[in-house]
mmCIF file of C-alpha atoms (C1' of nucleotides) in Angstrom:
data_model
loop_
_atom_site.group_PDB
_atom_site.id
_atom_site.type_symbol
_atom_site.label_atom_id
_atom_site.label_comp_id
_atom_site.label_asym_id
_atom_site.label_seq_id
_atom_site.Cartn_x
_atom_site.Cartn_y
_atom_site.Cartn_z
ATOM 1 C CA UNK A 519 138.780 53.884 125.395
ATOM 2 C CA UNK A 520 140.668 53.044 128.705
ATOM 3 C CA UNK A 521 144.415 51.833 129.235
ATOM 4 C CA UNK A 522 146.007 48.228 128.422
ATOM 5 C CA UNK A 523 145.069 45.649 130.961
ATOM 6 C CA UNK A 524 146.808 45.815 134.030
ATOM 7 C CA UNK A 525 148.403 42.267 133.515
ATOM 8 C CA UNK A 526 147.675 38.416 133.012
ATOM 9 C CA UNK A 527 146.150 37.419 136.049
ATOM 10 C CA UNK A 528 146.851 33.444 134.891
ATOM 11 C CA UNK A 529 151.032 34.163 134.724
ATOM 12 C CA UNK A 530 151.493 36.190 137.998
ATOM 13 C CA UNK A 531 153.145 34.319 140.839
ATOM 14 C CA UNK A 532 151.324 35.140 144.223
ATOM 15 C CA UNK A 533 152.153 34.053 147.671
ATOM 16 C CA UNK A 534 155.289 35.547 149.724
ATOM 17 C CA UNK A 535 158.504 37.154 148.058
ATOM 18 C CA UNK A 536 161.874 35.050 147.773
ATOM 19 C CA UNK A 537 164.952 37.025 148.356
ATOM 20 C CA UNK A 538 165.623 37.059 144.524
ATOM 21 C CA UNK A 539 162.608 38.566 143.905
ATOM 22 C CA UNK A 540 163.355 40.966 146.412
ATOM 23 C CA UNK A 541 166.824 41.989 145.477
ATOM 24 C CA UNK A 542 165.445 42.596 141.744
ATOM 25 C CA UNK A 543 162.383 45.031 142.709
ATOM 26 C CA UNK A 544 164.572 47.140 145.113
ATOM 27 C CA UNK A 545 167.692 47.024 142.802
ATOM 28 C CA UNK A 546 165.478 48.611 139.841
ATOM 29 C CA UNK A 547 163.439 51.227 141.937
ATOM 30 C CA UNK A 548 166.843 52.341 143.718
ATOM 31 C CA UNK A 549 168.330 52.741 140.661
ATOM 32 C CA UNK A 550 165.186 53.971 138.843
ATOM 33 C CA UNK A 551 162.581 54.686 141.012
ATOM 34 C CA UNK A 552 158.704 53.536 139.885
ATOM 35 C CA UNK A 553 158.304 55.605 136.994
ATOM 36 C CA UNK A 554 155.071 56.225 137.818
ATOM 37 C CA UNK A 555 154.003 53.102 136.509
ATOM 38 C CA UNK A 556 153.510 50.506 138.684
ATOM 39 C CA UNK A 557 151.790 47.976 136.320
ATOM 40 C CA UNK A 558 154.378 48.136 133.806
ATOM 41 C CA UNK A 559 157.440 47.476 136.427
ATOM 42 C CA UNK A 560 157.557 43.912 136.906
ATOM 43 C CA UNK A 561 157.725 43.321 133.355
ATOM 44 C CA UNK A 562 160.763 45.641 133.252
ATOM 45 C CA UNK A 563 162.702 43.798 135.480
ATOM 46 C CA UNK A 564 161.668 40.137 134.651
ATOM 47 C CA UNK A 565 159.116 39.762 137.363
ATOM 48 C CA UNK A 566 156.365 37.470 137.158
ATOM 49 C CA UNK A 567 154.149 39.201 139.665
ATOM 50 C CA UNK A 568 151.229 41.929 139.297
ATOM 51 C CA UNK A 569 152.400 45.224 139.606
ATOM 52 C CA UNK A 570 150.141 45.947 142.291
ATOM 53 C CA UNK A 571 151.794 43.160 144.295
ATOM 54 C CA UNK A 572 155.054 45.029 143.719
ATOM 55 C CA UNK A 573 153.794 48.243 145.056
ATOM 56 C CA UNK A 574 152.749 46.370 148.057
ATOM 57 C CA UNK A 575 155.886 44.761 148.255
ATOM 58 C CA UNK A 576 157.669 47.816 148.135
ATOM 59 C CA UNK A 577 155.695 49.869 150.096
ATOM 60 C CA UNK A 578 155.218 47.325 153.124
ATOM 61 C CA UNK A 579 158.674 46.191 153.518
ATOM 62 C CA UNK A 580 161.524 46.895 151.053
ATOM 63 C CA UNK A 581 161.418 50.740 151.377
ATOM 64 C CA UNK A 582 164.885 51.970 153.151
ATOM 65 C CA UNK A 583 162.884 53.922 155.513
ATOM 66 C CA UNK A 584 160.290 51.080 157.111
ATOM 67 C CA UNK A 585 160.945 50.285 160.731
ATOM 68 C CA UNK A 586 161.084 46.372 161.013
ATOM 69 C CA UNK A 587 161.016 46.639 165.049
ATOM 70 C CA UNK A 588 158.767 46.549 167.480
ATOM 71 C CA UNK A 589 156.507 49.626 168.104
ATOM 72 C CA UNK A 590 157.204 51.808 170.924
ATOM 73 C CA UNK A 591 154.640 53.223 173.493
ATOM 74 C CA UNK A 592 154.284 56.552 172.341
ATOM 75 C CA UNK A 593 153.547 54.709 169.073
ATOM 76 C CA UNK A 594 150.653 52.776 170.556
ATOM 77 C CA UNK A 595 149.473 55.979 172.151
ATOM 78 C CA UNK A 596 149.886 57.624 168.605
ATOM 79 C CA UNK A 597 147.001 54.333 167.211
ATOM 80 C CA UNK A 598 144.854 54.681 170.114
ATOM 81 C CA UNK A 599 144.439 58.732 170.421
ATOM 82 C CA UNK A 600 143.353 58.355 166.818
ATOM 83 C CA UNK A 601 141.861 54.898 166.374
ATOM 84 C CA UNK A 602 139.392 57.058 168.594
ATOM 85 C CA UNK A 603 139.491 60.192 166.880
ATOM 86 C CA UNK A 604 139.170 59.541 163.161
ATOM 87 C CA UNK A 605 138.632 55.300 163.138
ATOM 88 C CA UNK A 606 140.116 53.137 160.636
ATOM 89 C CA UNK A 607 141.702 55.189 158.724
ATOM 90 C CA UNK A 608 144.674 53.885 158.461
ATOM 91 C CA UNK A 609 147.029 55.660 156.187
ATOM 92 C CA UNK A 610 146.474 58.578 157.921
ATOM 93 C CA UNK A 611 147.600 56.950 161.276
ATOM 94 C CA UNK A 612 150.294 55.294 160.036
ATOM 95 C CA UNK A 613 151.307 58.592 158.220
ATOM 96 C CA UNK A 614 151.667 60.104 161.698
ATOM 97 C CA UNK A 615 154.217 57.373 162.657
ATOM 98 C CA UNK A 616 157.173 57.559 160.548
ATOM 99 C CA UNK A 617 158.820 54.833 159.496
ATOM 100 C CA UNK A 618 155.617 52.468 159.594
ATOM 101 C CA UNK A 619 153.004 51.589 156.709
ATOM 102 C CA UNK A 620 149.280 51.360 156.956
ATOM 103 C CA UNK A 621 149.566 47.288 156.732
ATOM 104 C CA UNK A 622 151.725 47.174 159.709
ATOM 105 C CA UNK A 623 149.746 49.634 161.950
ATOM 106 C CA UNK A 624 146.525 47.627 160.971
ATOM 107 C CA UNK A 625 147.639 44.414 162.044
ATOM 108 C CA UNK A 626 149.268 45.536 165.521
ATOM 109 C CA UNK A 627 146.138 47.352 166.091
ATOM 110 C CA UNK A 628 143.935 44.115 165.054
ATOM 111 C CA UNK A 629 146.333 41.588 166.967
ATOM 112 C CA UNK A 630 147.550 43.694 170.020
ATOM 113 C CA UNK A 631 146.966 47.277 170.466
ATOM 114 C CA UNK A 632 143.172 46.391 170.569
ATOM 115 C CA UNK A 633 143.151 43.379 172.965
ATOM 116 C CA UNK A 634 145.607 45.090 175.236
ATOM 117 C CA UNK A 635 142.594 48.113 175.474
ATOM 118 C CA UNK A 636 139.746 45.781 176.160
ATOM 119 C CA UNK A 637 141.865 44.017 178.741
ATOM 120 C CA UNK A 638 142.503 47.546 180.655
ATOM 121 C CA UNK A 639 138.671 48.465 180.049
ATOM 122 C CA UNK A 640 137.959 45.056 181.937
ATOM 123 C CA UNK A 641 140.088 45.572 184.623
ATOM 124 C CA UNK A 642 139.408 49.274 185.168
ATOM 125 C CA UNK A 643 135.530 48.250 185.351
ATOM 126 C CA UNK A 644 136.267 45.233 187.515
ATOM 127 C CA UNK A 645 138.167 47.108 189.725
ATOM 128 C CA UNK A 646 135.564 49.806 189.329
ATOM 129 C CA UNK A 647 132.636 47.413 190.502
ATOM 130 C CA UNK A 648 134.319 46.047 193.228
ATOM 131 C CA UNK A 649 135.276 49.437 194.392
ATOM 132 C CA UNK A 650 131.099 50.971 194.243
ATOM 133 C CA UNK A 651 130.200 47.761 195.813
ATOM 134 C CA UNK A 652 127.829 46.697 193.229
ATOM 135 C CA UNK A 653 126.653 43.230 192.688
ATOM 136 C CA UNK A 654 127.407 41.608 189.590
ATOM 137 C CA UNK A 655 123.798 41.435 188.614
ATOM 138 C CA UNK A 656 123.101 45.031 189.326
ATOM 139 C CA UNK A 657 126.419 46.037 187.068
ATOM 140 C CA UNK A 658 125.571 43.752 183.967
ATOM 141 C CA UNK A 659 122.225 45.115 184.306
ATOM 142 C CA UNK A 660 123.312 48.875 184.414
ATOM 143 C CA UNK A 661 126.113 47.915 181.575
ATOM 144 C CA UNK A 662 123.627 46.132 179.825
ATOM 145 C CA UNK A 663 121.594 49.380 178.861
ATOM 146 C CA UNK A 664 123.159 49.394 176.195
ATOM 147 C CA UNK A 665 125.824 50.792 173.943
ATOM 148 C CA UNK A 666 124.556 53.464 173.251
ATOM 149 C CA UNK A 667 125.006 55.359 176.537
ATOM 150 C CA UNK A 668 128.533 54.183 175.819
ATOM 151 C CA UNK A 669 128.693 56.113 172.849
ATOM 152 C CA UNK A 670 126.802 58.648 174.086
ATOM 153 C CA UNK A 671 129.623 59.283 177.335
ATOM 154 C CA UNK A 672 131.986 58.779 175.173
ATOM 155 C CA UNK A 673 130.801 61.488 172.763
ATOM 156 C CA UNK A 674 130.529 63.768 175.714
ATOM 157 C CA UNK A 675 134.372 62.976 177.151
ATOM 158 C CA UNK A 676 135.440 63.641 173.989
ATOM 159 C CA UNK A 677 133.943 66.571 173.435
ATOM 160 C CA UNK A 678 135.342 67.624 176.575
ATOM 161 C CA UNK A 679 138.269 66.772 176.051
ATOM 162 C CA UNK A 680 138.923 67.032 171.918
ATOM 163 C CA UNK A 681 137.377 69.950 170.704
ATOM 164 C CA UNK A 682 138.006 68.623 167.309
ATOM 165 C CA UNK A 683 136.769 65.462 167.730
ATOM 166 C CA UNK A 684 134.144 63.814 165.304
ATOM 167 C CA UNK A 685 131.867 62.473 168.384
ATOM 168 C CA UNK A 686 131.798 66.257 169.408
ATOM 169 C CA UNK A 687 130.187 67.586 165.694
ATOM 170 C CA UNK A 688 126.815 66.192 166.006
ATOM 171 C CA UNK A 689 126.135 66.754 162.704
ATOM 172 C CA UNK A 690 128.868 64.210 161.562
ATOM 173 C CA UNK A 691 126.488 61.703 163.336
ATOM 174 C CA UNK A 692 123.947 60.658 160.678
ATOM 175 C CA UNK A 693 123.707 57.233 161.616
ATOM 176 C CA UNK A 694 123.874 57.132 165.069
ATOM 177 C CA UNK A 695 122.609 60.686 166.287
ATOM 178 C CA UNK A 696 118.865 60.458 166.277
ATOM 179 C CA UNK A 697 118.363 57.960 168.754
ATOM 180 C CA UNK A 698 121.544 58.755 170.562
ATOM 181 C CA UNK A 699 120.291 62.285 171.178
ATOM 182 C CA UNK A 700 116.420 60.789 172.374
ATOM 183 C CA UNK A 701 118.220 58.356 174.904
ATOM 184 C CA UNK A 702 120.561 60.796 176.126
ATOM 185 C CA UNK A 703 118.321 63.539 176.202
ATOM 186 C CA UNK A 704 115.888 61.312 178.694
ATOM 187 C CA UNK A 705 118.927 60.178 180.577
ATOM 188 C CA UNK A 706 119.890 63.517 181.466
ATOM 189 C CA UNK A 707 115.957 64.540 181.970
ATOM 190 C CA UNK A 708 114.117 61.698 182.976
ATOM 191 C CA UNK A 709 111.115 63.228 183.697
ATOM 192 C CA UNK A 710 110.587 64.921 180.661
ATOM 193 C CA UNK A 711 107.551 64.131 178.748
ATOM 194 C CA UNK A 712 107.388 66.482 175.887
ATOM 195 C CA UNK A 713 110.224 69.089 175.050
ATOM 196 C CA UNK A 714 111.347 71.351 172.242
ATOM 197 C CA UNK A 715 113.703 69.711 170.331
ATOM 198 C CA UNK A 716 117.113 70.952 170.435
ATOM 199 C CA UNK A 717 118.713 71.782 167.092
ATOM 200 C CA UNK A 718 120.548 69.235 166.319
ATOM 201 C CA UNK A 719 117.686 67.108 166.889
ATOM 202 C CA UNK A 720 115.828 69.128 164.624
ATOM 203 C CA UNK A 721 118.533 68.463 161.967
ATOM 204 C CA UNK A 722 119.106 65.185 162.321
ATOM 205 C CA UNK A 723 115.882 63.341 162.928
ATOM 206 C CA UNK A 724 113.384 64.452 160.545
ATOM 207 C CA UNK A 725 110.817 62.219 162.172
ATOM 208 C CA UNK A 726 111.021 64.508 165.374
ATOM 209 C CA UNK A 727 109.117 67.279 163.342
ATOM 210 C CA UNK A 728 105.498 66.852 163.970
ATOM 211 C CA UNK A 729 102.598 67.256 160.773
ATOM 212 C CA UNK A 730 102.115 70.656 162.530
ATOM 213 C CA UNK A 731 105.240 72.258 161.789
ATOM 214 C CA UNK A 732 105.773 72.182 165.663
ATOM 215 C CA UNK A 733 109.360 70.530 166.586
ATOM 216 C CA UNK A 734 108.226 68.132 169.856
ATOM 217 C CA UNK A 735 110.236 65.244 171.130
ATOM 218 C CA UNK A 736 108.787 62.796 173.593
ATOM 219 C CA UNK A 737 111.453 60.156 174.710
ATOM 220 C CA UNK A 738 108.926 58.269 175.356
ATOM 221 C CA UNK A 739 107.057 57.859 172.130
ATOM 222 C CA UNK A 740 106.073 54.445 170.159
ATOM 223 C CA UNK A 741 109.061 55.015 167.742
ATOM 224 C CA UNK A 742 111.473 55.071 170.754
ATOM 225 C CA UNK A 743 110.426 52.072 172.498
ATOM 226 C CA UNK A 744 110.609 50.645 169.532
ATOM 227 C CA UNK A 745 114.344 51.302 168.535
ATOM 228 C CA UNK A 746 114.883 50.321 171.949
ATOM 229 C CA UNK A 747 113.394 47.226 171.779
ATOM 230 C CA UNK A 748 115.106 46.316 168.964
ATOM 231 C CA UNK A 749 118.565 45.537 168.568
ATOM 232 C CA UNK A 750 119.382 48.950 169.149
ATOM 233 C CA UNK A 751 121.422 50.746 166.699
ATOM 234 C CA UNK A 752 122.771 47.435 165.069
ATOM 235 C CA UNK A 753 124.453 46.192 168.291
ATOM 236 C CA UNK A 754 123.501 42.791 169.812
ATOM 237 C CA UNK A 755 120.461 43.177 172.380
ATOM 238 C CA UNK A 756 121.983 43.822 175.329
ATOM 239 C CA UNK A 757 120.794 41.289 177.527
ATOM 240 C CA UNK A 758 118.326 37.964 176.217
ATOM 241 C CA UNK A 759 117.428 37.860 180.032
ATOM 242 C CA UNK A 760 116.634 41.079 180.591
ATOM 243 C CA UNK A 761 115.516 41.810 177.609
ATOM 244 C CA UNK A 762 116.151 44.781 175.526
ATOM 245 C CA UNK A 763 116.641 48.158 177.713
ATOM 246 C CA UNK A 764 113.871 49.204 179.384
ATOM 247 C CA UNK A 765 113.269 52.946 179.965
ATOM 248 C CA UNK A 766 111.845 52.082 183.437
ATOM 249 C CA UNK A 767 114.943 50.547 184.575
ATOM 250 C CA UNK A 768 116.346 52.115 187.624
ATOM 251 C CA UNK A 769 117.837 55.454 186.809
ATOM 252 C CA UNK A 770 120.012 55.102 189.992
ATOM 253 C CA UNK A 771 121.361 52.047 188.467
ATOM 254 C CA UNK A 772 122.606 54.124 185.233
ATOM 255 C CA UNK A 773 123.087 57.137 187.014
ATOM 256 C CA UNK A 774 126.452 54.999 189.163
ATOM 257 C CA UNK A 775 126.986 53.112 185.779
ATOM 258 C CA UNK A 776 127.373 56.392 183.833
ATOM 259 C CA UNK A 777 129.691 58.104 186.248
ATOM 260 C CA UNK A 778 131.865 54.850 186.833
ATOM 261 C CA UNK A 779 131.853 55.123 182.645
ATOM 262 C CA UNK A 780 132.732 58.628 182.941
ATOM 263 C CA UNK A 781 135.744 57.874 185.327
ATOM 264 C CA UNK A 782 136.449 54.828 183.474
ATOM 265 C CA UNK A 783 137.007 56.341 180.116
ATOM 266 C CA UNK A 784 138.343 58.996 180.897
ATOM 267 C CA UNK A 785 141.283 56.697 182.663
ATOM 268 C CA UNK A 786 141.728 54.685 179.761
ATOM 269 C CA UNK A 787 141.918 57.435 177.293
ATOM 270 C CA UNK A 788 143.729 60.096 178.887
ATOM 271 C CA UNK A 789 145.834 58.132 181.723
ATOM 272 C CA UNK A 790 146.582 54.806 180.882
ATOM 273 C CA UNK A 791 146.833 54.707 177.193
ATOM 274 C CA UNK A 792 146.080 58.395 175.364
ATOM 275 C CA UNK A 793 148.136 61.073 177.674
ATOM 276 C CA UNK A 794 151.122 59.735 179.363
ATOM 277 C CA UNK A 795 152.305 63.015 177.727
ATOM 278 C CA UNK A 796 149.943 64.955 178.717
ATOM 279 C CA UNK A 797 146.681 66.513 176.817
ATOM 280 C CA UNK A 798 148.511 69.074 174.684
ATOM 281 C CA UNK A 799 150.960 66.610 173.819
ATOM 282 C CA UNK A 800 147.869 64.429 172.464
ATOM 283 C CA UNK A 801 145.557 67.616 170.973
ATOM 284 C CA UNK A 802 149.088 68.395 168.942
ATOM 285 C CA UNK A 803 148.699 64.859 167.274
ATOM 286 C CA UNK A 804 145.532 65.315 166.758
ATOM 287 C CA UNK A 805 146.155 68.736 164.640
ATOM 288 C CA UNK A 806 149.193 66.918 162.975
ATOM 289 C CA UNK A 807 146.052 65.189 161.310
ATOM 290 C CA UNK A 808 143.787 67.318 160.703
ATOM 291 C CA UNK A 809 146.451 69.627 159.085
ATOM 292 C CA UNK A 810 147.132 66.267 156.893
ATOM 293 C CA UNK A 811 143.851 66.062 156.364
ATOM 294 C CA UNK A 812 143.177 69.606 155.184
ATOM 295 C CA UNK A 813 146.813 70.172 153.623
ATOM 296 C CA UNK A 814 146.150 66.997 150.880
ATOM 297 C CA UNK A 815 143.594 65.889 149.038
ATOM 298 C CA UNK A 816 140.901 65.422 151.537
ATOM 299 C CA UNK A 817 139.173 67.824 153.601
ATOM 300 C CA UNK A 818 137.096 67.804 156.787
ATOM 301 C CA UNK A 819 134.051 67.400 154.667
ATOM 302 C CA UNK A 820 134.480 63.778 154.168
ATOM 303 C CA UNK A 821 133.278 63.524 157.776
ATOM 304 C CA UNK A 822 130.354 65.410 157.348
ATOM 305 C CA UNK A 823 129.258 64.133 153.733
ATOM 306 C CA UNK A 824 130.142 60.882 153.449
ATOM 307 C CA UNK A 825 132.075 59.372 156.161
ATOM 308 C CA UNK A 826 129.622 57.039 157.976
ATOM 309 C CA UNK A 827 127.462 56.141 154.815
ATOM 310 C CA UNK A 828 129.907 55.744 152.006
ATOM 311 C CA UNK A 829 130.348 51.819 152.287
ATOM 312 C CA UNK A 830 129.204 49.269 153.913
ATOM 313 C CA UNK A 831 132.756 48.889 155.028
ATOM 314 C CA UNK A 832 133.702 52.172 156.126
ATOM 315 C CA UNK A 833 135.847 53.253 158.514
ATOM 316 C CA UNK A 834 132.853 54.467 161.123
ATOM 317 C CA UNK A 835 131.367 51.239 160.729
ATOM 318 C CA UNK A 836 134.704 49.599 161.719
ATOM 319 C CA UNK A 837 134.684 52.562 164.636
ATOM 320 C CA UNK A 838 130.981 51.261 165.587
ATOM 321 C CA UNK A 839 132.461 47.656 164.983
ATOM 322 C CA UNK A 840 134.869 48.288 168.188
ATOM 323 C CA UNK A 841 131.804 49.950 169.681
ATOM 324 C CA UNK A 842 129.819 46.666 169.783
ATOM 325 C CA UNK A 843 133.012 44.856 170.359
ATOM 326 C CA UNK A 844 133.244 46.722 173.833
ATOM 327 C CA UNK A 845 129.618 46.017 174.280
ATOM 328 C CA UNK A 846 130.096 42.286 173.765
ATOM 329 C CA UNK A 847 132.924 42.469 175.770
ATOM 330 C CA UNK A 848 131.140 43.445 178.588
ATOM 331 C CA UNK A 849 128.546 41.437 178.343
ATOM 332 C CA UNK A 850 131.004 38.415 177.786
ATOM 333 C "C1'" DA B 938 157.983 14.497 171.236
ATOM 334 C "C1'" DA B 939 153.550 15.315 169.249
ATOM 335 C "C1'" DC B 940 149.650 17.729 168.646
ATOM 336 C "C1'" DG B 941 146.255 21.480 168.566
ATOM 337 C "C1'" DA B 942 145.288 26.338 169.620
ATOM 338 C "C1'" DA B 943 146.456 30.914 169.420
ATOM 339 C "C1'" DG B 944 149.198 34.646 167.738
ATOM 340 C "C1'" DC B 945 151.197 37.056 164.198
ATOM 341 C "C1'" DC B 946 152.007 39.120 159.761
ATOM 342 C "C1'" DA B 947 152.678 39.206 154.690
ATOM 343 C "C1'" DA B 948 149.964 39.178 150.961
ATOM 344 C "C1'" DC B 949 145.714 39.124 148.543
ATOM 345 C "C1'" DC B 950 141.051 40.844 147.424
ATOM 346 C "C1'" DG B 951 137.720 44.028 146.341
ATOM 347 C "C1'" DC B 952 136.367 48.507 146.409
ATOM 348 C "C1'" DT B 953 136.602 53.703 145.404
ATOM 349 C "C1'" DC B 954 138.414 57.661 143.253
ATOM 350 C "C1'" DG B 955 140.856 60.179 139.821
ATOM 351 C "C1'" DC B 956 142.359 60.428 135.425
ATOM 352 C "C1'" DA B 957 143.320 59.068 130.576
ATOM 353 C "C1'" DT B 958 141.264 57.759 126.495
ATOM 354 C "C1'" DG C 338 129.827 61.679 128.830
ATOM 355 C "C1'" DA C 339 131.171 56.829 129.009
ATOM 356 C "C1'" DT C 340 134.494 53.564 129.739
ATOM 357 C "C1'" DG C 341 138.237 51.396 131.825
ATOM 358 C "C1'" DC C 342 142.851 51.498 133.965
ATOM 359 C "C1'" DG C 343 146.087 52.875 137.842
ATOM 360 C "C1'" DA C 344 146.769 54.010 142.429
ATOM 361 C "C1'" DG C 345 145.552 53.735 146.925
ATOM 362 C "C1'" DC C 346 143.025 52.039 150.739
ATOM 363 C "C1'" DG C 347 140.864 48.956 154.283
ATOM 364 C "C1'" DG C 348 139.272 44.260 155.212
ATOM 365 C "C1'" DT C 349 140.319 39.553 155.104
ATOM 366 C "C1'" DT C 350 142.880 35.345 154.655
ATOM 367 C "C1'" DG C 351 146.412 31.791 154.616
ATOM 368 C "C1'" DG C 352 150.396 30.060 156.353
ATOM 369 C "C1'" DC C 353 154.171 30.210 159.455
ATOM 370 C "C1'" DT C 354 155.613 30.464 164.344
ATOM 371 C "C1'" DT C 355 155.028 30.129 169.150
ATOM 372 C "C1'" DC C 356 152.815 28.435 173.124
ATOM 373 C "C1'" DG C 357 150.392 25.238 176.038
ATOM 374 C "C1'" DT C 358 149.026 20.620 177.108
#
DNA sequence: AACGAAGCCAACCGCTCGCAT
DNA sequence: GATGCGAGCGGTTGGCTTCGT
């Protein structure tokens, strides 16, 4: 049989902490820590609240050690290096950051860190546009081809850039990688009509393996258009006046939008918000995690196993979420 | 001064995983 | 092996504060 319950849901107090509540749960842990036993605590100490509430409480803002000021630049570089890297996750990131809990590096991401980013990403494309000359028509219409090219760079600056960096381990890609690989593989070769395919394509999209045994992969085909013309990937169409993206839209057009992307990205990430110290300042945070990563419980596995299909609500999606969020942004 | 909108953040909710029974 | 609790995590929400009109 399993444990006592946890406690009575109808005689727990909820809603914020009053000081005397506060004085009694870090009085007792001080003095006594946890005991390992979180759901027996408030009992000991005449609280009416759950003991996961306590936890929280504790954890989030009575510790001694939790930073109650504002966060500090290299901090928000710290969030944005690997909001990029590894998504979501955010005990890891906020385990990277003494002094500050999961909760708090969640919310500044969801209320500042992230608006702050789009607003540079509009301005450094504005600026960008205005620079190449391009009307505004001709750069919605070369943004609007969708997302996925987005991802696509972004997997490729990365890669350049972060050797250990998920969007460079196309294998960690389950979701997104078949299609990413077609479109990317006929940006790069447009006039390709039928071509081995490489193998991660061979690995990752079983429907590229023809009924002959033969591996062929024509960007072209039925299935193709067909993701294409469809909401691609699970991100909004791209344009409900252009329609979906069309492979016979000018290549030029991409071609400028890609490198501007290129430039662009590579600005925000590295200049104005990931490396103000410099790329082996950043690649040493980035093995900080990993080593956290390897060093406890979890391993680098969970990226190739499980990470982008485990929930509904997993971190990747929430990574993909900010994709589309930049999409929409754009498009706004 | 009054009101609504937007920003912010503490706390809750629901889920997963590991472990005890 | 099945069941259920505890811990931990990420997403969401509700309410307080600040800002703009």
């Amino acid at each position: 049989m399993g444990r006592t319950p946890c406690c009575d849901k109808a005689n727990v107090k909820k809603g914020p902490w009053s000081p005397e509540e506060d004085v009694k749960l870090k009085a007792y842990i001080e003095e006594h820590g946890t005991g390992g036993n979180w759901i027996a605590l408030p009992q000991k100490i005449g609280l009416k609240r759950c003991g996961k509430s306590c936890r929280l409480r504790w954890l989030n803002y009575l510790r001694p050690d939790i930073k109650h000021d504002g966060f500090s630049e290299e901090e928000d570089q710290i969030i944005c290096s690997l909001y990029i890297s590894i998504g979501s996750r955010w005990s890891i990131i906020a385990a990277q950051l003494p002094g500050r809990t999961d909760n708090d590096v969640k919310n500044y991401w969801n209320t500042r860190l992230k608006k702050k980013l789009f607003e540079k990403r509009r301005d450094s494309w504005q600026s960008r546009r205005l620079s190449n000359n391009m009307s505004p028509d001709a750069s919605s219409r070369a943004l609007s081809t969708s997302a996925l090219e987005r991802i696509q760079l972004h997997k490729q600056l990365q890669g350049l850039y972060e050797p250990f960096s998920f969007y460079n381990s196309p294998a960690l890609w389950p979701k997104f990688q078949p299609l990413g690989d077609k479109l990317f593989f006929h940006i790069q070769h447009p006039d390709a009509n039928t071509i081995a395919a490489t193998p991660v394509q061979q690995a990752s999209d079983a429907t590229m393996i023809e009924p002959s045994g033969q591996n062929v992969f024509n960007p072209m085909d039925a299935s193709i258009q067909e993701d294409l013309n469809s909401s691609t990937l699970g991100f909004p169409s791209p344009s409900s006046s252009h329609g979906a993206l069309s492979m016979e839209n000018s290549n030029s057009n991409f071609n400028a939008a890609a490198v501007g992307l290129q430039d662009e990205l590579h600005d925000l990430l590295y200049q104005e918000i990931g490396c103000s110290g410099g790329h082996e300042q950043q690649q040493q945070t980035k093995l900080d995690c990993f080593k956290d990563l390897n060093g406890g419980k979890e391993s680098m596995n969970w990226w190739a196993t499980d990470g982008f299909e485990k929930s509904s609500s997993g971190s990747w999606d929430s990574a993909s979420n900010l994709q589309a969020d930049l999409l929409q942004e754009y498009m706004g």
